[in-house]
Amino acid sequence: MPESCKRGMIIRARSVVTMDGPLIKNGAVAISGDRIVDVGKFLEVSARHWGQEVLDLGEQVLLPGLINAHCHLDYTCLRGKIPRQKSFTDWIRSINAEKSRLSPQDYVASINEGFAEAKRFGTTTIANLTAFPELIRQLPDPPIRTWWFAELIDVRSPNRANDLVDSVIESLKSSQNYGLAPHALFTASKNLHQRCEEAGADVLLTTHLAESREEMEMFRDASGPLYEFLESIGRDMGDCGHGTPLECFLRVTDPSTKRLFGTQNENNWLVAHLNELTEGDFELLKKMKTKFHVVHSPGSHDYFDHTRFPFKRLRAIGFNVCLGTDSLASNESLSLFAEMRAFQRNEPAISPEKIFEMVTVNAASALRQQNTLGRIRPGFRADLIGIPCTEDGDLFAEIVAFEGEINWMMANGKP
Ligand SMILES: [Zn+2]
C-alpha cells in the first residue's frame, strides 16, 4: 500500500454518490488505510483533514465499488466458445465437453484473467464459485475482495457428502472469506445440501435453483431432457415427480417439519436464478419468515432465453435481489454495468437508482457486509470507483449507461 494511503488521503470528485444520503456535489472522501474515514463537501472534508494529499478525479462521479453476487471465474476462458443451444441440457453437455479439454493451469489462468476483467469494469467485490478450491493456494492474492464458494457436485458419488465438504473446507480455510455452493438440486444430493448447512452459521451458502424450464419438468413431472440426461448418467431420480424445484429445495434444506424454513440458516443462502416459479411456489415464498437472498444474472438469463425473471413479485414479497454476471460460458463480459443495462431492458419501469442498489447495497447485504460494503460511509471499506459524468439528466441513468472500462478505482484502500 502506498505511504499516502496508510497516512490517509482525500479523493475529490465532481459528485459523490454515497448510497447513504443525497448526492454530494464537489464532494470528497477521506480514507485511511483500508477504511473510509470521512465523506462530505470537499471544502469541509479537506478542512477536517488538513494537510493530507488530495487526489482530484475532476469531472467524475465517485461511487461505491460494485459487487458481483454470482460468478464462475473458472470459465472466463470459455467466452464465445459455446453457441446458444436448443436446450439447457445441451448446454450442460457442451460445457462438460469444453471442461474436459482444460487443465488446472488453464483454470488458474482463467481465474486470473477473470479477476483482471472484473476489476477493469469496476467490480471491487466478487462472490466467485469455483469447482477447484484446491487451486486457490496456487493463485496470487485476488486483486479484489473475494468470497470463494466451493462448488460441490456429488451426482456420481452421493455417499461422499461428508468427505467432500470436509476436504473443500480445508482448501478454503486459507481464504479470508469463503462459503459453500452445492451446485444445484439436480447435481448435489440432499445429504450434500444438509452437510453444507451444518458447516456453521457463519458459512455463506449459494446454489442454482429453478433456473430452467427443464429443471421444472424434471422435478415436477419426472420427465424431459434434463431428467433423461441425469438418469442416463446414473443419478437416483427418486426425488423427481414430487414437486417443483423450490418445493424440493425447501424440503431438502429443512428436513425437520418442526421448524418453518426461515427460522434457522436461510439468511445464509444466496439463491441464483429462481426463474421458474409456480403460483404455489409464490405462496411458499410469501410464508417464509426470513428470506434467502436472490441473485439474478440478466446477461446469462437472456443467453438461455429463460422464463421471465419475476423481479417485481419477488421484490413485492420482500426478497433482496442482487445481480451477478454468472460465467462467460453463458455471458459476454464480466461488467456489472452491462448486467444493469440488460436488467433495465427487461424492467424499464425500475428506476436506475434501484438498479444500482442491486450491485451495491443489496449485494453487500446478501454477503452480510451491510455494515462494511456497498456504501460510502465512515468506517466502511475503502472500495471506490470513479466514472466520468456530465449530470445533464438523471445521474443514476448516466451511471447505468456507462460503457467501457472505468477510469479510476480503489479496492481495500489500494489504488
Ligand atoms: Zn452460476
Tab-separated table of C-alpha atoms and ligand atoms in Angstrom:
chain	number	residue	atom	x	y	z
A	1	MET	CA	0.000	0.000	0.000
A	2	PRO	CA	1.457	3.435	-0.886
A	3	GLU	CA	2.570	5.504	2.114
A	4	SER	CA	-0.020	8.176	1.258
A	5	CYS	CA	-2.888	5.689	1.731
A	6	LYS	CA	-1.558	4.487	5.072
A	7	ARG	CA	-1.289	8.077	6.301
A	8	GLY	CA	-4.592	8.978	4.744
A	9	MET	CA	-5.670	10.767	1.616
A	10	ILE	CA	-8.578	12.705	0.227
A	11	ILE	CA	-10.265	11.845	-3.056
A	12	ARG	CA	-12.223	14.722	-4.581
A	13	ALA	CA	-14.741	14.396	-7.402
A	14	ARG	CA	-17.383	16.493	-9.128
A	15	SER	CA	-20.009	14.349	-7.397
A	16	VAL	CA	-20.091	11.632	-4.771
A	17	VAL	CA	-22.893	9.046	-4.747
A	18	THR	CA	-22.758	7.510	-1.282
A	19	MET	CA	-25.893	5.265	-1.396
A	20	ASP	CA	-26.260	6.678	2.095
A	21	GLY	CA	-27.939	10.059	1.599
A	22	PRO	CA	-28.221	12.794	-1.004
A	23	LEU	CA	-25.786	13.327	-3.847
A	24	ILE	CA	-22.775	15.415	-2.766
A	25	LYS	CA	-21.626	17.921	-5.382
A	26	ASN	CA	-17.970	18.956	-5.263
A	27	GLY	CA	-17.591	16.089	-2.820
A	28	ALA	CA	-14.712	14.267	-1.232
A	29	VAL	CA	-13.948	11.061	0.607
A	30	ALA	CA	-11.136	10.804	3.133
A	31	ILE	CA	-9.560	7.407	3.575
A	32	SER	CA	-7.025	5.993	5.974
A	33	GLY	CA	-5.554	2.559	5.306
A	34	ASP	CA	-8.352	0.329	4.068
A	35	ARG	CA	-11.181	2.412	5.573
A	36	ILE	CA	-13.271	5.405	4.674
A	37	VAL	CA	-12.953	7.939	7.495
A	38	ASP	CA	-14.922	10.914	6.212
A	39	VAL	CA	-17.252	11.944	3.394
A	40	GLY	CA	-18.830	15.296	2.544
A	41	LYS	CA	-18.288	18.565	0.681
A	42	PHE	CA	-14.696	18.904	-0.483
A	43	LEU	CA	-14.054	22.128	1.436
A	44	GLU	CA	-15.347	20.643	4.678
A	45	VAL	CA	-13.536	17.302	4.317
A	46	SER	CA	-10.256	18.983	3.386
A	47	ALA	CA	-10.567	21.358	6.361
A	48	ARG	CA	-11.126	18.413	8.697
A	49	HIS	CA	-8.152	16.523	7.232
A	50	TRP	CA	-5.851	19.458	6.676
A	51	GLY	CA	-2.507	18.674	5.046
A	52	GLN	CA	-3.476	15.321	3.579
A	53	GLU	CA	-2.689	14.511	-0.010
A	54	VAL	CA	-5.610	15.263	-2.367
A	55	LEU	CA	-6.353	13.214	-5.452
A	56	ASP	CA	-8.709	15.203	-7.681
A	57	LEU	CA	-10.729	12.985	-10.018
A	58	GLY	CA	-12.140	16.078	-11.778
A	59	GLU	CA	-15.363	15.668	-13.768
A	60	GLN	CA	-16.167	12.254	-12.403
A	61	VAL	CA	-18.656	10.725	-10.034
A	62	LEU	CA	-17.230	8.736	-7.158
A	63	LEU	CA	-19.221	5.581	-6.355
A	64	PRO	CA	-19.019	2.607	-4.013
A	65	GLY	CA	-17.209	-0.264	-5.764
A	66	LEU	CA	-19.554	-2.745	-7.452
A	67	ILE	CA	-20.343	-6.184	-6.015
A	68	ASN	CA	-20.835	-9.188	-8.296
A	69	ALA	CA	-23.033	-11.600	-6.351
A	70	HIS	CA	-22.647	-14.637	-8.626
A	71	CYS	CA	-19.799	-15.576	-10.882
A	72	HIS	CA	-17.688	-18.540	-12.020
A	73	LEU	CA	-14.235	-17.200	-12.952
A	74	ASP	CA	-13.153	-20.800	-13.716
A	75	TYR	CA	-14.838	-20.402	-17.097
A	76	THR	CA	-13.564	-16.980	-18.199
A	77	CYS	CA	-11.678	-18.768	-20.972
A	78	LEU	CA	-14.938	-20.176	-22.381
A	79	ARG	CA	-16.149	-16.773	-23.623
A	80	GLY	CA	-17.723	-17.253	-27.050
A	81	LYS	CA	-16.953	-20.993	-27.070
A	82	ILE	CA	-20.490	-22.282	-26.564
A	83	PRO	CA	-23.058	-21.048	-29.087
A	84	ARG	CA	-26.639	-20.808	-27.848
A	85	GLN	CA	-28.074	-24.299	-27.583
A	86	LYS	CA	-31.555	-25.604	-28.175
A	87	SER	CA	-31.865	-26.700	-24.597
A	88	PHE	CA	-30.307	-26.129	-21.190
A	89	THR	CA	-29.343	-29.802	-21.130
A	90	ASP	CA	-27.460	-29.418	-24.431
A	91	TRP	CA	-25.572	-26.511	-22.883
A	92	ILE	CA	-24.567	-28.726	-19.926
A	93	ARG	CA	-23.298	-31.322	-22.404
A	94	SER	CA	-21.347	-28.635	-24.285
A	95	ILE	CA	-19.725	-27.090	-21.219
A	96	ASN	CA	-18.786	-30.559	-19.952
A	97	ALA	CA	-17.093	-31.252	-23.303
A	98	GLU	CA	-15.193	-27.927	-23.114
A	99	LYS	CA	-14.194	-28.561	-19.500
A	100	SER	CA	-12.744	-31.962	-20.364
A	101	ARG	CA	-10.153	-30.155	-22.504
A	102	LEU	CA	-8.971	-27.807	-19.727
A	103	SER	CA	-6.038	-28.385	-17.381
A	104	PRO	CA	-5.551	-26.991	-13.854
A	105	GLN	CA	-3.171	-24.391	-15.395
A	106	ASP	CA	-5.912	-23.310	-17.792
A	107	TYR	CA	-8.240	-22.787	-14.851
A	108	VAL	CA	-5.651	-20.790	-12.920
A	109	ALA	CA	-5.114	-18.550	-15.972
A	110	SER	CA	-8.864	-18.268	-16.457
A	111	ILE	CA	-9.479	-17.176	-12.869
A	112	ASN	CA	-6.677	-14.586	-13.000
A	113	GLU	CA	-7.982	-13.233	-16.301
A	114	GLY	CA	-11.468	-13.026	-14.816
A	115	PHE	CA	-10.290	-11.066	-11.780
A	116	ALA	CA	-8.495	-8.588	-14.032
A	117	GLU	CA	-11.562	-8.141	-16.236
A	118	ALA	CA	-13.980	-7.740	-13.338
A	119	LYS	CA	-11.670	-5.111	-11.846
A	120	ARG	CA	-11.429	-3.178	-15.112
A	121	PHE	CA	-15.216	-2.875	-15.086
A	122	GLY	CA	-15.352	-1.504	-11.552
A	123	THR	CA	-16.071	-4.628	-9.529
A	124	THR	CA	-14.371	-4.460	-6.153
A	125	THR	CA	-16.082	-7.471	-4.541
A	126	ILE	CA	-16.982	-10.779	-6.120
A	127	ALA	CA	-18.825	-13.891	-4.972
A	128	ASN	CA	-16.980	-16.471	-7.015
A	129	LEU	CA	-17.956	-20.119	-7.280
A	130	THR	CA	-15.070	-22.416	-8.057
A	131	ALA	CA	-15.174	-26.095	-8.857
A	132	PHE	CA	-11.469	-26.265	-7.957
A	133	PRO	CA	-10.965	-24.873	-4.454
A	134	GLU	CA	-7.663	-26.751	-4.299
A	135	LEU	CA	-6.316	-24.280	-6.879
A	136	ILE	CA	-6.879	-21.251	-4.624
A	137	ARG	CA	-3.495	-21.798	-2.963
A	138	GLN	CA	-1.782	-21.562	-6.362
A	139	LEU	CA	-3.283	-18.151	-7.046
A	140	PRO	CA	-1.829	-14.809	-6.035
A	141	ASP	CA	-3.902	-12.768	-3.579
A	142	PRO	CA	-7.011	-11.707	-5.502
A	143	PRO	CA	-6.846	-8.075	-6.662
A	144	ILE	CA	-10.411	-7.543	-5.434
A	145	ARG	CA	-12.349	-8.674	-2.363
A	146	THR	CA	-13.387	-12.272	-2.973
A	147	TRP	CA	-15.811	-14.699	-1.421
A	148	TRP	CA	-14.697	-18.123	-2.602
A	149	PHE	CA	-17.575	-20.576	-2.811
A	150	ALA	CA	-16.559	-24.187	-3.359
A	151	GLU	CA	-18.932	-25.589	-5.946
A	152	LEU	CA	-19.933	-29.080	-4.932
A	153	ILE	CA	-21.340	-31.814	-7.136
A	154	ASP	CA	-21.880	-35.386	-5.984
A	155	VAL	CA	-24.203	-36.675	-8.668
A	156	ARG	CA	-21.894	-39.597	-9.387
A	157	SER	CA	-20.961	-40.292	-5.749
A	158	PRO	CA	-23.858	-39.318	-3.489
A	159	ASN	CA	-22.433	-41.057	-0.428
A	160	ARG	CA	-19.360	-38.881	-0.159
A	161	ALA	CA	-21.029	-35.689	1.109
A	162	ASN	CA	-19.174	-35.577	4.435
A	163	ASP	CA	-15.714	-36.171	2.959
A	164	LEU	CA	-16.373	-33.729	0.162
A	165	VAL	CA	-17.388	-30.882	2.476
A	166	ASP	CA	-14.534	-31.557	4.915
A	167	SER	CA	-11.930	-31.547	2.163
A	168	VAL	CA	-13.124	-28.352	0.485
A	169	ILE	CA	-13.306	-26.523	3.812
A	170	GLU	CA	-9.649	-27.497	4.289
A	171	SER	CA	-8.829	-25.897	0.907
A	172	LEU	CA	-10.925	-22.814	1.591
A	173	LYS	CA	-9.622	-22.121	5.077
A	174	SER	CA	-6.683	-20.062	3.825
A	175	SER	CA	-9.086	-17.574	2.225
A	176	GLN	CA	-10.418	-14.721	4.259
A	177	ASN	CA	-13.978	-15.111	3.022
A	178	TYR	CA	-15.487	-18.351	1.909
A	179	GLY	CA	-18.693	-20.261	1.500
A	180	LEU	CA	-20.117	-23.476	0.093
A	181	ALA	CA	-22.068	-23.973	-3.106
A	182	PRO	CA	-23.960	-27.233	-3.520
A	183	HIS	CA	-24.274	-26.746	-7.282
A	184	ALA	CA	-27.990	-27.422	-7.833
A	185	LEU	CA	-30.704	-29.836	-6.763
A	186	PHE	CA	-30.073	-31.923	-9.845
A	187	THR	CA	-26.314	-32.321	-9.210
A	188	ALA	CA	-25.948	-32.087	-5.425
A	189	SER	CA	-27.628	-34.633	-3.168
A	190	LYS	CA	-29.906	-33.931	-0.247
A	191	ASN	CA	-27.088	-35.074	2.056
A	192	LEU	CA	-24.693	-32.638	0.489
A	193	HIS	CA	-27.109	-29.725	0.912
A	194	GLN	CA	-27.654	-30.662	4.536
A	195	ARG	CA	-23.973	-31.131	5.257
A	196	CYS	CA	-23.312	-27.659	3.793
A	197	GLU	CA	-25.979	-26.180	6.066
A	198	GLU	CA	-24.339	-27.873	9.043
A	199	ALA	CA	-20.940	-26.331	8.236
A	200	GLY	CA	-21.768	-23.459	10.541
A	201	ALA	CA	-23.991	-20.432	10.946
A	202	ASP	CA	-21.192	-18.185	9.696
A	203	VAL	CA	-20.679	-20.076	6.430
A	204	LEU	CA	-22.432	-18.473	3.472
A	205	LEU	CA	-24.181	-20.815	1.054
A	206	THR	CA	-25.176	-20.466	-2.543
A	207	THR	CA	-26.858	-22.640	-5.143
A	208	HIS	CA	-28.581	-22.561	-8.531
A	209	LEU	CA	-32.320	-23.070	-8.202
A	210	ALA	CA	-35.341	-23.145	-10.518
A	211	GLU	CA	-33.241	-21.843	-13.378
A	212	SER	CA	-34.663	-23.583	-16.437
A	213	ARG	CA	-37.919	-24.995	-17.756
A	214	GLU	CA	-36.135	-28.349	-17.955
A	215	GLU	CA	-35.329	-28.277	-14.237
A	216	MET	CA	-39.011	-27.633	-13.521
A	217	GLU	CA	-40.015	-30.506	-15.817
A	218	MET	CA	-37.508	-32.812	-14.153
A	219	PHE	CA	-38.627	-32.241	-10.564
A	220	ARG	CA	-42.333	-31.634	-11.043
A	221	ASP	CA	-43.099	-34.085	-13.842
A	222	ALA	CA	-40.186	-36.563	-13.680
A	223	SER	CA	-39.639	-36.134	-17.392
A	224	GLY	CA	-37.897	-34.041	-20.029
A	225	PRO	CA	-34.368	-33.703	-21.411
A	226	LEU	CA	-32.643	-32.883	-18.106
A	227	TYR	CA	-34.376	-35.809	-16.396
A	228	GLU	CA	-33.327	-38.182	-19.171
A	229	PHE	CA	-29.745	-36.918	-19.237
A	230	LEU	CA	-29.250	-37.265	-15.480
A	231	GLU	CA	-30.954	-40.644	-15.403
A	232	SER	CA	-28.564	-41.777	-18.153
A	233	ILE	CA	-25.524	-40.894	-16.043
A	234	GLY	CA	-26.830	-42.887	-13.095
A	235	ARG	CA	-28.429	-40.239	-10.846
A	236	ASP	CA	-31.039	-41.611	-8.441
A	237	MET	CA	-34.196	-39.956	-9.808
A	238	GLY	CA	-36.348	-40.912	-6.801
A	239	ASP	CA	-36.659	-37.264	-5.755
A	240	CYS	CA	-38.414	-36.340	-9.010
A	241	GLY	CA	-42.160	-36.219	-9.546
A	242	HIS	CA	-42.851	-34.883	-6.055
A	243	GLY	CA	-42.949	-31.114	-6.512
A	244	THR	CA	-41.360	-28.046	-8.014
A	245	PRO	CA	-37.651	-27.289	-7.628
A	246	LEU	CA	-38.481	-24.707	-4.948
A	247	GLU	CA	-40.593	-27.217	-3.001
A	248	CYS	CA	-37.757	-29.745	-3.206
A	249	PHE	CA	-35.203	-27.151	-2.077
A	250	LEU	CA	-37.273	-26.165	0.928
A	251	ARG	CA	-37.713	-29.832	1.848
A	252	VAL	CA	-34.016	-30.528	1.397
A	253	THR	CA	-32.835	-27.555	3.388
A	254	ASP	CA	-35.470	-28.013	6.029
A	255	PRO	CA	-35.789	-31.739	6.648
A	256	SER	CA	-37.363	-31.131	10.030
A	257	THR	CA	-41.051	-30.423	9.889
A	258	LYS	CA	-40.736	-28.956	13.375
A	259	ARG	CA	-39.476	-25.652	12.104
A	260	LEU	CA	-40.553	-23.484	9.232
A	261	PHE	CA	-37.863	-22.870	6.688
A	262	GLY	CA	-36.973	-19.331	7.525
A	263	THR	CA	-36.038	-19.676	11.131
A	264	GLN	CA	-32.507	-21.011	11.016
A	265	ASN	CA	-29.789	-20.512	8.402
A	266	GLU	CA	-31.869	-19.332	5.455
A	267	ASN	CA	-30.346	-15.869	5.618
A	268	ASN	CA	-27.047	-17.564	4.713
A	269	TRP	CA	-28.326	-18.587	1.290
A	270	LEU	CA	-27.749	-16.654	-1.910
A	271	VAL	CA	-30.070	-18.388	-4.345
A	272	ALA	CA	-29.226	-17.847	-8.002
A	273	HIS	CA	-31.909	-17.694	-10.713
A	274	LEU	CA	-35.458	-18.519	-9.441
A	275	ASN	CA	-36.889	-18.070	-12.924
A	276	GLU	CA	-39.305	-20.990	-12.771
A	277	LEU	CA	-41.840	-20.467	-10.006
A	278	THR	CA	-45.440	-21.644	-9.884
A	279	GLU	CA	-48.281	-19.885	-8.065
A	280	GLY	CA	-47.864	-22.476	-5.314
A	281	ASP	CA	-44.182	-21.547	-5.084
A	282	PHE	CA	-45.069	-17.891	-4.594
A	283	GLU	CA	-47.385	-18.882	-1.735
A	284	LEU	CA	-44.477	-20.743	-0.104
A	285	LEU	CA	-42.147	-17.795	-0.623
A	286	LYS	CA	-44.692	-15.455	0.978
A	287	LYS	CA	-44.849	-17.674	4.070
A	288	MET	CA	-41.101	-17.671	4.654
A	289	LYS	CA	-40.371	-15.632	7.755
A	290	THR	CA	-36.759	-14.882	6.983
A	291	LYS	CA	-35.934	-14.890	3.352
A	292	PHE	CA	-32.895	-16.027	1.451
A	293	HIS	CA	-31.217	-13.604	-0.963
A	294	VAL	CA	-31.837	-13.879	-4.697
A	295	VAL	CA	-29.228	-13.358	-7.404
A	296	HIS	CA	-30.357	-12.604	-10.943
A	297	SER	CA	-27.939	-12.767	-13.889
A	298	PRO	CA	-29.628	-10.825	-16.718
A	299	GLY	CA	-26.986	-11.490	-19.413
A	300	SER	CA	-26.898	-15.234	-18.833
A	301	HIS	CA	-30.698	-15.242	-18.491
A	302	ASP	CA	-31.050	-13.718	-21.973
A	303	TYR	CA	-28.494	-16.170	-23.405
A	304	PHE	CA	-30.618	-19.114	-22.256
A	305	ASP	CA	-33.909	-17.406	-23.053
A	306	HIS	CA	-35.272	-18.477	-19.684
A	307	THR	CA	-38.780	-17.659	-18.485
A	308	ARG	CA	-39.033	-14.002	-17.459
A	309	PHE	CA	-37.415	-13.360	-14.067
A	310	PRO	CA	-40.235	-12.426	-11.633
A	311	PHE	CA	-38.414	-9.392	-10.206
A	312	LYS	CA	-41.454	-7.341	-9.213
A	313	ARG	CA	-43.226	-10.229	-7.497
A	314	LEU	CA	-40.119	-11.265	-5.566
A	315	ARG	CA	-39.441	-7.714	-4.506
A	316	ALA	CA	-43.071	-7.173	-3.508
A	317	ILE	CA	-42.883	-10.104	-1.069
A	318	GLY	CA	-39.676	-8.816	0.466
A	319	PHE	CA	-36.818	-10.596	-1.261
A	320	ASN	CA	-33.453	-8.898	-1.508
A	321	VAL	CA	-32.466	-9.176	-5.179
A	322	CYS	CA	-28.934	-8.578	-6.424
A	323	LEU	CA	-27.135	-9.015	-9.724
A	324	GLY	CA	-24.344	-11.297	-10.867
A	325	THR	CA	-22.638	-11.908	-14.178
A	326	ASP	CA	-22.652	-15.725	-13.988
A	327	SER	CA	-19.850	-17.233	-16.086
A	328	LEU	CA	-18.566	-16.350	-19.523
A	329	ALA	CA	-19.746	-19.763	-20.719
A	330	SER	CA	-23.181	-18.086	-20.882
A	331	ASN	CA	-22.371	-14.376	-20.934
A	332	GLU	CA	-20.186	-11.979	-22.882
A	333	SER	CA	-18.434	-9.939	-20.217
A	334	LEU	CA	-17.863	-9.565	-16.506
A	335	SER	CA	-19.168	-5.992	-16.496
A	336	LEU	CA	-21.873	-5.286	-13.942
A	337	PHE	CA	-22.694	-2.117	-15.899
A	338	ALA	CA	-23.657	-4.415	-18.813
A	339	GLU	CA	-25.731	-6.512	-16.374
A	340	MET	CA	-27.525	-3.419	-15.098
A	341	ARG	CA	-28.385	-2.442	-18.685
A	342	ALA	CA	-29.558	-5.974	-19.549
A	343	PHE	CA	-31.779	-5.846	-16.465
A	344	GLN	CA	-33.074	-2.396	-17.444
A	345	ARG	CA	-34.044	-3.599	-20.936
A	346	ASN	CA	-36.334	-6.177	-19.331
A	347	GLU	CA	-37.546	-3.936	-16.499
A	348	PRO	CA	-37.650	-0.389	-17.907
A	349	ALA	CA	-40.010	0.778	-15.150
A	350	ILE	CA	-37.440	0.155	-12.402
A	351	SER	CA	-35.505	3.334	-11.603
A	352	PRO	CA	-31.765	3.412	-12.372
A	353	GLU	CA	-31.138	4.138	-8.687
A	354	LYS	CA	-32.941	0.922	-7.661
A	355	ILE	CA	-30.928	-0.952	-10.292
A	356	PHE	CA	-27.680	0.480	-8.903
A	357	GLU	CA	-28.713	-0.713	-5.419
A	358	MET	CA	-28.669	-4.279	-6.779
A	359	VAL	CA	-24.885	-4.127	-7.346
A	360	THR	CA	-24.083	-2.191	-4.164
A	361	VAL	CA	-26.224	-2.208	-1.016
A	362	ASN	CA	-28.353	-5.259	-1.921
A	363	ALA	CA	-25.327	-7.388	-2.768
A	364	ALA	CA	-23.487	-6.188	0.354
A	365	SER	CA	-26.402	-7.314	2.451
A	366	ALA	CA	-26.512	-10.732	0.717
A	367	LEU	CA	-22.871	-11.203	1.723
A	368	ARG	CA	-23.746	-9.974	5.236
A	369	GLN	CA	-21.496	-6.966	4.709
A	370	GLN	CA	-24.171	-4.304	5.045
A	371	ASN	CA	-22.015	-2.593	7.674
A	372	THR	CA	-18.798	-2.581	5.658
A	373	LEU	CA	-19.546	-2.599	1.911
A	374	GLY	CA	-21.915	-1.111	-0.668
A	375	ARG	CA	-21.966	2.473	0.624
A	376	ILE	CA	-19.549	5.344	1.080
A	377	ARG	CA	-19.765	5.859	4.815
A	378	PRO	CA	-17.132	6.443	7.530
A	379	GLY	CA	-15.988	3.069	8.866
A	380	PHE	CA	-16.788	1.241	5.625
A	381	ARG	CA	-14.080	-0.327	3.478
A	382	ALA	CA	-12.304	1.953	1.015
A	383	ASP	CA	-13.702	0.278	-2.118
A	384	LEU	CA	-14.381	3.122	-4.540
A	385	ILE	CA	-14.675	3.697	-8.271
A	386	GLY	CA	-14.780	6.823	-10.438
A	387	ILE	CA	-16.514	7.207	-13.789
A	388	PRO	CA	-16.952	10.319	-15.962
A	389	CYS	CA	-20.211	12.219	-15.561
A	390	THR	CA	-21.920	15.253	-17.051
A	391	GLU	CA	-25.113	15.243	-14.915
A	392	ASP	CA	-27.164	16.532	-17.827
A	393	GLY	CA	-30.077	14.431	-16.632
A	394	ASP	CA	-30.630	11.684	-14.063
A	395	LEU	CA	-27.193	10.851	-12.668
A	396	PHE	CA	-28.163	7.228	-11.913
A	397	ALA	CA	-29.347	6.831	-15.522
A	398	GLU	CA	-25.934	8.101	-16.613
A	399	ILE	CA	-24.207	5.635	-14.270
A	400	VAL	CA	-26.188	2.648	-15.570
A	401	ALA	CA	-25.475	3.771	-19.158
A	402	PHE	CA	-21.711	3.932	-18.575
A	403	GLU	CA	-19.873	1.712	-21.050
A	404	GLY	CA	-16.302	0.559	-21.173
A	405	GLU	CA	-13.659	0.321	-18.516
A	406	ILE	CA	-13.660	2.575	-15.503
A	407	ASN	CA	-11.212	5.450	-15.149
A	408	TRP	CA	-10.178	5.014	-11.547
A	409	MET	CA	-10.701	2.600	-8.698
A	410	MET	CA	-9.530	1.692	-5.234
A	411	ALA	CA	-10.086	-1.734	-3.654
A	412	ASN	CA	-9.445	-2.083	0.078
A	413	GLY	CA	-7.645	1.259	0.107
A	414	LYS	CA	-5.301	0.246	-2.722
A	415	PRO	CA	-5.448	2.275	-5.921
B	1	ZN	ZN	-23.902	-19.922	-11.913
